[in-house]
XYZ file of C-alpha atoms in Angstrom:
314
model
C -9.793 -43.313 -7.278
C -7.761 -41.133 -5.002
C -9.532 -38.133 -3.408
C -8.396 -34.696 -4.514
C -6.739 -32.953 -1.600
C -7.035 -29.320 -0.611
C -3.804 -27.489 -0.632
C -3.878 -27.008 3.250
C -3.798 -30.673 3.689
C -0.220 -30.841 1.950
C 0.892 -27.433 3.541
C 4.680 -27.997 4.456
C 4.751 -25.575 7.324
C 3.968 -26.445 11.077
C 0.565 -24.946 11.268
C -2.868 -26.457 12.354
C -5.765 -26.004 10.123
C -9.319 -26.136 11.397
C -12.730 -26.024 9.642
C -11.285 -27.387 6.421
C -8.755 -24.874 6.188
C -10.655 -21.775 7.116
C -8.886 -21.339 10.358
C -5.190 -21.170 10.818
C -3.282 -21.570 14.089
C 0.135 -22.853 15.453
C 0.601 -26.526 15.932
C 1.173 -26.137 19.832
C -1.814 -24.353 21.306
C -1.530 -25.580 24.909
C -0.484 -22.059 26.184
C -3.331 -20.550 24.249
C -5.877 -22.904 25.675
C -4.539 -22.164 29.174
C -4.904 -18.605 28.501
C -8.593 -19.060 27.254
C -9.311 -21.121 30.402
C -7.986 -18.694 32.785
C -9.914 -15.762 31.020
C -13.148 -17.792 31.016
C -12.911 -18.988 34.751
C -12.132 -15.764 36.110
C -14.988 -14.097 34.111
C -17.311 -16.964 35.202
C -16.660 -16.308 38.823
C -17.038 -12.513 38.329
C -20.403 -12.773 36.571
C -21.898 -15.462 38.893
C -20.866 -13.838 42.131
C -19.654 -10.235 41.917
C -21.817 -8.796 39.055
C -25.029 -10.202 40.493
C -24.237 -8.779 43.781
C -23.401 -5.388 42.296
C -26.372 -5.308 40.153
C -28.618 -5.789 43.274
C -26.989 -3.482 45.601
C -25.431 -0.833 43.229
C -26.327 -0.681 39.528
C -27.076 -2.971 36.634
C -24.425 -1.142 34.609
C -21.721 -3.413 36.147
C -22.640 -6.701 34.519
C -23.683 -4.959 31.268
C -20.399 -3.208 30.917
C -18.277 -6.211 31.955
C -20.060 -8.355 29.398
C -19.416 -6.010 26.622
C -15.721 -5.884 27.474
C -15.582 -9.528 27.865
C -17.040 -10.135 24.376
C -14.606 -7.532 22.870
C -11.630 -9.118 24.528
C -12.493 -12.742 23.757
C -13.620 -11.850 20.104
C -10.243 -10.021 19.436
C -8.284 -12.978 21.032
C -9.967 -15.583 18.807
C -9.553 -13.340 15.737
C -5.950 -13.102 16.366
C -5.494 -16.780 17.058
C -7.490 -18.197 14.077
C -6.553 -16.195 10.963
C -3.740 -16.324 8.644
C -1.177 -13.888 10.232
C 0.497 -13.223 6.825
C 2.020 -16.555 5.727
C 4.072 -15.937 2.401
C 3.581 -18.757 -0.203
C 6.502 -21.157 -0.583
C 8.262 -21.264 -4.171
C 7.283 -23.755 -6.657
C 9.770 -26.087 -8.016
C 10.410 -23.944 -10.943
C 10.825 -20.726 -8.780
C 13.191 -22.447 -6.427
C 15.451 -23.624 -9.325
C 15.366 -20.170 -10.900
C 16.358 -18.522 -7.650
C 19.144 -21.058 -7.056
C 20.547 -20.609 -10.564
C 20.449 -16.795 -10.017
C 22.382 -17.092 -6.862
C 25.053 -19.356 -8.416
C 25.254 -16.943 -11.462
C 25.965 -14.024 -9.108
C 28.648 -15.862 -7.321
C 30.306 -16.997 -10.695
C 30.110 -13.381 -11.996
C 31.919 -12.016 -8.881
C 28.865 -9.834 -7.723
C 29.328 -11.229 -4.252
C 32.348 -12.412 -2.056
C 32.027 -15.919 -3.322
C 29.673 -16.739 -0.540
C 26.203 -18.229 -0.885
C 25.013 -16.451 2.083
C 26.069 -12.939 0.466
C 24.503 -13.992 -2.948
C 21.203 -14.461 -1.083
C 20.944 -10.916 0.047
C 19.482 -8.198 -2.133
C 19.158 -4.670 -1.527
C 15.819 -2.606 -2.272
C 15.323 1.056 -1.763
C 12.112 2.297 -0.001
C 11.729 6.025 0.379
C 15.439 6.555 -0.086
C 16.174 4.041 2.542
C 18.341 0.877 1.622
C 16.542 -2.179 2.924
C 17.879 -5.806 2.752
C 15.966 -8.459 1.160
C 16.965 -11.987 2.209
C 16.698 -15.403 0.650
C 14.873 -17.827 2.796
C 16.571 -21.460 2.399
C 13.324 -23.096 3.749
C 10.758 -21.400 1.680
C 12.974 -20.775 -1.216
C 11.814 -17.121 -1.676
C 13.267 -13.682 -1.375
C 11.422 -12.323 1.631
C 9.901 -8.852 1.290
C 11.277 -6.222 3.767
C 9.831 -6.762 7.373
C 9.210 -10.525 6.731
C 10.919 -13.103 8.579
C 10.969 -16.847 8.904
C 9.231 -18.173 12.166
C 10.998 -21.165 13.360
C 7.967 -22.421 15.351
C 5.497 -22.216 12.567
C 8.212 -22.968 10.005
C 6.803 -20.284 7.613
C 7.880 -16.837 6.386
C 5.548 -14.308 7.840
C 4.869 -10.850 6.262
C 5.590 -7.887 8.621
C 6.545 -10.464 11.191
C 6.280 -9.142 14.766
C 6.755 -12.169 16.992
C 5.422 -15.704 17.617
C 2.994 -15.386 20.617
C 2.155 -18.796 22.444
C -0.554 -16.837 24.396
C -2.669 -16.351 21.251
C -1.576 -19.603 19.653
C -0.255 -17.985 16.415
C 2.311 -15.751 14.937
C 1.624 -12.006 15.024
C 2.004 -10.547 11.543
C 0.649 -8.135 8.899
C -3.034 -9.657 8.948
C -3.511 -10.133 12.688
C -1.342 -7.413 14.413
C -4.203 -5.080 14.774
C -6.385 -7.668 16.505
C -3.479 -8.700 18.826
C -3.296 -5.003 19.913
C -7.020 -4.617 20.385
C -6.848 -7.899 22.462
C -4.266 -6.318 24.767
C -6.132 -2.995 24.831
C -9.504 -4.461 25.771
C -7.935 -6.929 28.178
C -6.353 -3.963 29.993
C -9.666 -2.175 30.210
C -11.595 -5.338 31.070
C -9.129 -6.417 33.694
C -9.049 -2.913 35.464
C -12.883 -2.910 35.265
C -13.137 -6.270 36.981
C -10.584 -5.447 39.560
C -12.280 -2.075 40.459
C -15.839 -3.742 40.579
C -14.465 -6.597 42.726
C -12.706 -4.307 45.070
C -15.967 -2.142 45.304
C -17.908 -5.322 46.294
C -15.409 -6.152 48.873
C -15.734 -2.681 50.373
C -19.617 -3.019 50.356
C -19.494 -6.383 52.101
C -16.888 -5.071 54.726
C -19.279 -2.317 55.554
C -22.205 -4.726 56.093
C -19.978 -6.822 58.332
C -18.710 -3.942 60.372
C -15.218 -3.748 58.739
C -14.222 -6.830 60.809
C -11.047 -8.015 58.858
C -10.403 -10.775 57.851
C -13.939 -12.037 58.955
C -15.701 -10.474 55.788
C -13.296 -12.026 53.336
C -14.459 -15.587 54.406
C -17.902 -14.672 52.949
C -16.448 -13.701 49.475
C -13.657 -16.127 48.587
C -14.506 -15.938 44.953
C -14.195 -12.115 44.906
C -10.743 -12.456 46.632
C -9.534 -14.949 43.934
C -10.882 -12.738 40.963
C -9.177 -9.685 42.658
C -5.811 -11.287 43.116
C -5.804 -12.760 39.461
C -6.705 -9.322 37.906
C -4.231 -7.463 40.200
C -1.201 -9.772 39.369
C -2.138 -9.909 35.687
C -2.706 -6.156 35.399
C 1.165 -5.174 35.588
C 2.291 -7.534 32.700
C -0.646 -6.752 30.405
C -0.513 -2.983 30.965
C 3.327 -3.096 30.367
C 2.909 -5.189 27.222
C 0.104 -2.905 25.890
C 2.262 0.160 26.462
C 5.102 -1.374 24.740
C 3.178 -2.129 21.588
C 1.588 1.277 21.832
C 5.119 2.797 21.524
C 5.934 0.370 18.576
C 2.815 1.502 16.627
C 3.498 5.173 17.404
C 7.025 4.669 15.872
C 5.908 2.221 13.051
C 8.241 -0.634 14.223
C 7.610 -4.320 14.903
C 8.920 -6.362 17.946
C 11.349 -8.095 15.611
C 12.705 -4.700 14.344
C 12.989 -3.352 17.799
C 15.057 -6.349 19.145
C 17.313 -6.360 16.063
C 17.701 -2.490 16.236
C 16.871 -2.302 12.620
C 16.319 1.544 12.733
C 18.758 2.347 15.396
C 21.724 4.666 14.878
C 24.649 2.953 13.136
C 28.158 4.477 13.343
C 26.486 7.693 14.582
C 24.133 7.825 11.624
C 20.436 7.871 12.103
C 18.710 5.212 9.996
C 15.324 6.534 8.742
C 12.225 4.200 9.054
C 10.627 4.275 5.799
C 7.433 2.758 6.951
C 6.587 5.628 9.338
C 3.936 8.020 8.250
C 5.622 10.858 10.015
C 3.565 11.110 13.359
C 2.146 8.695 15.891
C -1.423 9.561 14.974
C -0.981 8.548 11.299
C 1.038 5.568 12.329
C -1.829 4.454 14.590
C -4.297 4.976 11.712
C -2.133 3.075 9.161
C -1.840 0.057 11.645
C -5.383 -0.133 13.034
C -7.593 1.429 10.318
C -6.124 0.345 7.027
C -7.907 -2.177 4.911
C -7.317 -5.677 5.745
C -4.858 -7.264 3.240
C -5.932 -10.316 1.589
C -4.515 -13.909 2.522
C -1.773 -15.004 0.038
C -2.494 -18.574 0.934
C -4.963 -20.446 -1.245
C -5.604 -22.855 1.601
C -8.905 -24.287 0.193
C -7.631 -24.655 -3.363
C -7.171 -28.126 -4.805
C -3.862 -29.582 -5.426
C -3.093 -30.059 -9.122
C -1.510 -33.393 -10.066
C 2.264 -32.179 -10.273
C 1.806 -30.589 -6.906
C 0.523 -33.675 -5.213
C 3.467 -35.654 -6.369
C 5.892 -32.801 -4.770
C 4.129 -31.939 -1.559
C 7.302 -30.181 -0.228
C 7.119 -27.850 -3.173
C 3.413 -26.928 -2.887
C 2.424 -23.457 -3.485
C 0.093 -22.374 -0.668
C-alpha cells in the first residue's frame, strides 16, 4: 500500500521544505548560510573578546545590549528565510483548461489583436487606477496586482518585492516586514558593535601609551570585527534606507525597477496602494495583521492530484 503524500512533497515549484513542510526556503541557500556564518563568527568574536573586556573595564550594558540586538537580528533573519513569502497556489487541471478556453474565446471574438499574449492580460480598477492583471503560463493563473513570477523559485509570489539570496527566500507579502526589520536591526547592531569595538581599541591604546601600531597586536580579533562592521555598514545602511523610502511611498522593489507608478507621457500614475502619507504606509506595511498562507503545504494529496503532480493545488 502506497504512502499518502503531503502536498509539499509534490509541490512543482523550486522550493525547499523543512520540518515536514512547516518551513519554506529557496532551493539554493548557500549565500544565506554564508550570511549566517559571517554574522555568527563576527558576533562570537565580539562577545568572547570585546564584550567581556568592556564589561570589566566599562559597563555590563555593552554585552547585554549587544545580546538583545543580536537576538532581534538573527530572529528576524530566520523569520524572513523560513516562512512562506506569499506563494500563490497553481491552478488545478480544470482551472487551467477553463483559463485556456477563455483566452482562446477572447481571441476568436476579436477582443484582442489575435495575440495570445494580449489575451492573457486583463485590466482591473483599484481606487480609480487601472492595473494590469497578467496570466502566468507556468502557474496557469491570473496573477493579482503586484504579484510576479519568481524565476528562481519558479512560483508566483503575492506582492513580490525581489528574490534575496542573502536571506535564502523570496521577499513578498508575508515576510517583507521581517526582511525590513532584519535590515533595521542589523544596522543598529552593526553600528553598536562597531562603536563598542572602537571604544575598546581606544581604551587599550591608552593603557599601552598610544603606541601605534603596537597596541593593535594585542587585540587582533577586535580589529577584525571592526573592519567587518565598517565595510558592511555602508551597504546595509544604504539598503535599509532604500527600503525605508519604498515603504514610505508604498512601493515594492519590483515596481520601482519597472517604473510602475512613474509618469507616462507626462501623466502622473497614481499609486492605489498608498495610504496617503508615509506614516500610514509604514503602519500598513509593518503593523497590519499577518495574511494567512494560501498554501496547504501539510494537506494530503487526493488520488487525482497524485496522478497529476504537475497540476497539484498547493
